[in-house]
């Protein structure tokens, strides 16, 4: 059935119908809060127990890439909100433009994430065989600044002096890093799929001031994913930057 | 009740605040506030998240029952976090939380 925003029998008004749809989405988001909440809980327990290794793991992340991604994601939330507004005031062309902008920004975010994951592979920071927090400082590449690498080496050795099991506890950090950012990225991919569907609908001119529930509801989902990142960024990237 | 349309001006203002918040988070992370670093980081993140929920997600203009559902999610999350942490923090762990050396030695 092609949904065009006609009134279904169980509702009295279109307004009520739309509110009900939004409420349903919110109930789903409540389950998502608890879903991610479990990971945040695992993170809290392990970080308080192995704070040294978590700090060292956090410092291996690229703050510029992480910060850039935060800006990109918040911008995509703005364009998403603007897409909802465009539909509400009946500017059909703007709906398409803002949805495409949102999809573009989301794709940039995922692309940067790929670069970050690749770096972790290169630096032997994937939990499992071959994981070594010392690897990076012991194997500098031609593009590395020798001074910076010396500082990094010193920091890593300090970490191992405090916590001889840094390689064990660091794997806990990176397991959580990949689980949390991976689950977040999976949500982004689902969101991108939903956006493609919305963009198709917007090209067909389906979203009007009377009927824009799909844009509104995908918007709720997209903003939720943004909120998760708002917490992930300081918790993963900024644990121990103030030495 | 007719639908409330949030104006682009408000969206832009919220966006600017979120950007400022991101800048503040990064700045604060490089200062040494001791154990308050994490408190400050979480406080800023929570303010940002609240702004997103209230304005981008229209919670401020939603019906009361939708708002109740939103508050419930925070409440349930608080139950999960506080009860689990209360358990972890009051239980004896024989010196350490997990015997990572035997489980995870690289």
PDB file of C-alpha atoms in Angstrom, chain A residues 15 18-19 23 26-27 29-30 33-34 37-38 41 44-45 47 49-50 63 70-71 74-75 77-78 81-82 84-85 88-89 131 165 167-169 171-172 209 212 216 220 223-224 226-227 230-231 233-235 238 241-242, chain B residues 1-8 11-12 15 18-19 22 25-26 29-32 37-38 41-42 45-46 48-49 52-53 56-58 63 65-66 69-70 73 76-77 80-81 84-85 88 96-98 100-101 104-106:
ATOM      1  CA  UNK A  15      -2.757  15.492  13.584  1.00  0.00           C
ATOM      2  CA  UNK A  18       1.025  11.917  12.999  1.00  0.00           C
ATOM      3  CA  UNK A  19       1.546  12.268  16.748  1.00  0.00           C
ATOM      4  CA  UNK A  23       5.260   8.424  19.624  1.00  0.00           C
ATOM      5  CA  UNK A  26      10.123   7.554  20.345  1.00  0.00           C
ATOM      6  CA  UNK A  27       9.289   4.219  21.975  1.00  0.00           C
ATOM      7  CA  UNK A  29      14.351   5.199  20.469  1.00  0.00           C
ATOM      8  CA  UNK A  30      13.862   4.377  24.175  1.00  0.00           C
ATOM      9  CA  UNK A  33      18.923   4.303  24.485  1.00  0.00           C
ATOM     10  CA  UNK A  34      19.050   1.149  26.591  1.00  0.00           C
ATOM     11  CA  UNK A  37      23.340   2.236  27.396  1.00  0.00           C
ATOM     12  CA  UNK A  38      24.615  -1.300  27.950  1.00  0.00           C
ATOM     13  CA  UNK A  41      27.857   0.825  31.143  1.00  0.00           C
ATOM     14  CA  UNK A  44      32.240   2.925  32.562  1.00  0.00           C
ATOM     15  CA  UNK A  45      33.036  -0.189  34.582  1.00  0.00           C
ATOM     16  CA  UNK A  47      37.410   2.545  32.362  1.00  0.00           C
ATOM     17  CA  UNK A  49      39.150  -0.214  36.616  1.00  0.00           C
ATOM     18  CA  UNK A  50      41.822   0.285  33.916  1.00  0.00           C
ATOM     19  CA  UNK A  63      41.470  14.141  17.642  1.00  0.00           C
ATOM     20  CA  UNK A  70      31.615  15.676  15.213  1.00  0.00           C
ATOM     21  CA  UNK A  71      31.208  18.900  13.234  1.00  0.00           C
ATOM     22  CA  UNK A  74      26.032  18.077  13.868  1.00  0.00           C
ATOM     23  CA  UNK A  75      25.832  19.797  10.476  1.00  0.00           C
ATOM     24  CA  UNK A  77      21.505  17.118  12.000  1.00  0.00           C
ATOM     25  CA  UNK A  78      20.930  20.743  11.027  1.00  0.00           C
ATOM     26  CA  UNK A  81      15.982  19.486  10.717  1.00  0.00           C
ATOM     27  CA  UNK A  82      15.837  21.897   7.785  1.00  0.00           C
ATOM     28  CA  UNK A  84      11.627  18.616   8.036  1.00  0.00           C
ATOM     29  CA  UNK A  85      10.978  22.362   8.060  1.00  0.00           C
ATOM     30  CA  UNK A  88       6.235  21.475   6.749  1.00  0.00           C
ATOM     31  CA  UNK A  89       6.140  24.750   4.797  1.00  0.00           C
ATOM     32  CA  UNK A 131      47.780  -6.347  19.326  1.00  0.00           C
ATOM     33  CA  UNK A 165      49.266  -5.298  31.545  1.00  0.00           C
ATOM     34  CA  UNK A 167      48.427  -4.655  26.250  1.00  0.00           C
ATOM     35  CA  UNK A 168      45.700  -6.687  27.952  1.00  0.00           C
ATOM     36  CA  UNK A 169      43.737  -3.715  29.244  1.00  0.00           C
ATOM     37  CA  UNK A 171      42.458  -4.478  24.194  1.00  0.00           C
ATOM     38  CA  UNK A 172      39.469  -3.874  26.446  1.00  0.00           C
ATOM     39  CA  UNK A 209       2.595  20.286   4.732  1.00  0.00           C
ATOM     40  CA  UNK A 212       5.541  14.673   6.072  1.00  0.00           C
ATOM     41  CA  UNK A 216       9.847  13.757  10.600  1.00  0.00           C
ATOM     42  CA  UNK A 220      14.072  11.649  14.947  1.00  0.00           C
ATOM     43  CA  UNK A 223      19.131  13.097  15.570  1.00  0.00           C
ATOM     44  CA  UNK A 224      19.268  10.182  18.000  1.00  0.00           C
ATOM     45  CA  UNK A 226      23.827  12.303  16.464  1.00  0.00           C
ATOM     46  CA  UNK A 227      23.220  12.317  20.239  1.00  0.00           C
ATOM     47  CA  UNK A 230      27.878  13.614  21.114  1.00  0.00           C
ATOM     48  CA  UNK A 231      28.624  11.254  24.030  1.00  0.00           C
ATOM     49  CA  UNK A 233      33.346  11.755  21.101  1.00  0.00           C
ATOM     50  CA  UNK A 234      34.430  12.979  24.569  1.00  0.00           C
ATOM     51  CA  UNK A 235      34.271   9.490  26.113  1.00  0.00           C
ATOM     52  CA  UNK A 238      39.204  12.890  25.086  1.00  0.00           C
ATOM     53  CA  UNK A 241      44.461  14.702  26.750  1.00  0.00           C
ATOM     54  CA  UNK A 242      45.521  16.999  29.584  1.00  0.00           C
TER      55      UNK A 242
ATOM     56  CA  UNK B   1      -3.773  21.354  18.603  1.00  0.00           C
ATOM     57  CA  UNK B   2      -2.127  22.484  15.412  1.00  0.00           C
ATOM     58  CA  UNK B   3       1.355  21.490  14.377  1.00  0.00           C
ATOM     59  CA  UNK B   4       4.152  23.675  15.646  1.00  0.00           C
ATOM     60  CA  UNK B   5       6.718  24.615  12.997  1.00  0.00           C
ATOM     61  CA  UNK B   6      10.143  25.434  14.401  1.00  0.00           C
ATOM     62  CA  UNK B   7      11.706  28.270  12.436  1.00  0.00           C
ATOM     63  CA  UNK B   8      15.101  27.948  10.706  1.00  0.00           C
ATOM     64  CA  UNK B  11      17.621  25.647  14.216  1.00  0.00           C
ATOM     65  CA  UNK B  12      20.595  27.847  13.315  1.00  0.00           C
ATOM     66  CA  UNK B  15      23.426  24.544  15.632  1.00  0.00           C
ATOM     67  CA  UNK B  18      26.194  22.849  19.518  1.00  0.00           C
ATOM     68  CA  UNK B  19      29.318  23.919  17.636  1.00  0.00           C
ATOM     69  CA  UNK B  22      31.988  20.943  20.733  1.00  0.00           C
ATOM     70  CA  UNK B  25      34.536  20.043  25.072  1.00  0.00           C
ATOM     71  CA  UNK B  26      37.833  19.873  23.197  1.00  0.00           C
ATOM     72  CA  UNK B  29      39.738  18.126  27.669  1.00  0.00           C
ATOM     73  CA  UNK B  30      43.184  19.741  27.344  1.00  0.00           C
ATOM     74  CA  UNK B  31      42.937  21.487  30.740  1.00  0.00           C
ATOM     75  CA  UNK B  32      43.749  19.626  33.903  1.00  0.00           C
ATOM     76  CA  UNK B  37      37.466  16.514  33.578  1.00  0.00           C
ATOM     77  CA  UNK B  38      34.984  13.699  33.050  1.00  0.00           C
ATOM     78  CA  UNK B  41      32.830  16.558  29.501  1.00  0.00           C
ATOM     79  CA  UNK B  42      29.615  14.748  30.412  1.00  0.00           C
ATOM     80  CA  UNK B  45      27.535  16.505  26.252  1.00  0.00           C
ATOM     81  CA  UNK B  46      24.294  16.350  28.237  1.00  0.00           C
ATOM     82  CA  UNK B  48      24.135  19.398  23.831  1.00  0.00           C
ATOM     83  CA  UNK B  49      21.991  16.258  23.812  1.00  0.00           C
ATOM     84  CA  UNK B  52      19.028  18.321  20.205  1.00  0.00           C
ATOM     85  CA  UNK B  53      16.096  16.534  21.869  1.00  0.00           C
ATOM     86  CA  UNK B  56      15.839  19.318  16.564  1.00  0.00           C
ATOM     87  CA  UNK B  57      13.575  16.501  17.750  1.00  0.00           C
ATOM     88  CA  UNK B  58      10.743  18.891  18.636  1.00  0.00           C
ATOM     89  CA  UNK B  63       2.334  16.264  23.380  1.00  0.00           C
ATOM     90  CA  UNK B  65       2.627  11.738  26.565  1.00  0.00           C
ATOM     91  CA  UNK B  66       5.532  11.844  24.102  1.00  0.00           C
ATOM     92  CA  UNK B  69       8.165   8.543  27.065  1.00  0.00           C
ATOM     93  CA  UNK B  70      11.350  10.583  26.573  1.00  0.00           C
ATOM     94  CA  UNK B  73      14.118   6.515  28.634  1.00  0.00           C
ATOM     95  CA  UNK B  76      15.403   3.570  32.817  1.00  0.00           C
ATOM     96  CA  UNK B  77      18.937   4.303  31.725  1.00  0.00           C
ATOM     97  CA  UNK B  80      20.498   0.421  34.697  1.00  0.00           C
ATOM     98  CA  UNK B  81      23.618   2.520  35.309  1.00  0.00           C
ATOM     99  CA  UNK B  84      24.889  -1.974  38.155  1.00  0.00           C
ATOM    100  CA  UNK B  85      27.546   0.473  39.325  1.00  0.00           C
ATOM    101  CA  UNK B  88      30.298  -3.286  41.083  1.00  0.00           C
ATOM    102  CA  UNK B  96      41.150  -6.453  40.792  1.00  0.00           C
ATOM    103  CA  UNK B  97      38.087  -6.243  38.630  1.00  0.00           C
ATOM    104  CA  UNK B  98      38.919  -9.018  36.205  1.00  0.00           C
ATOM    105  CA  UNK B 100      42.886  -9.775  32.688  1.00  0.00           C
ATOM    106  CA  UNK B 101      46.349 -11.324  32.750  1.00  0.00           C
ATOM    107  CA  UNK B 104      43.529 -11.477  27.701  1.00  0.00           C
ATOM    108  CA  UNK B 105      47.312 -11.789  27.705  1.00  0.00           C
ATOM    109  CA  UNK B 106      48.483 -10.624  24.304  1.00  0.00           C
TER     110      UNK B 106
END
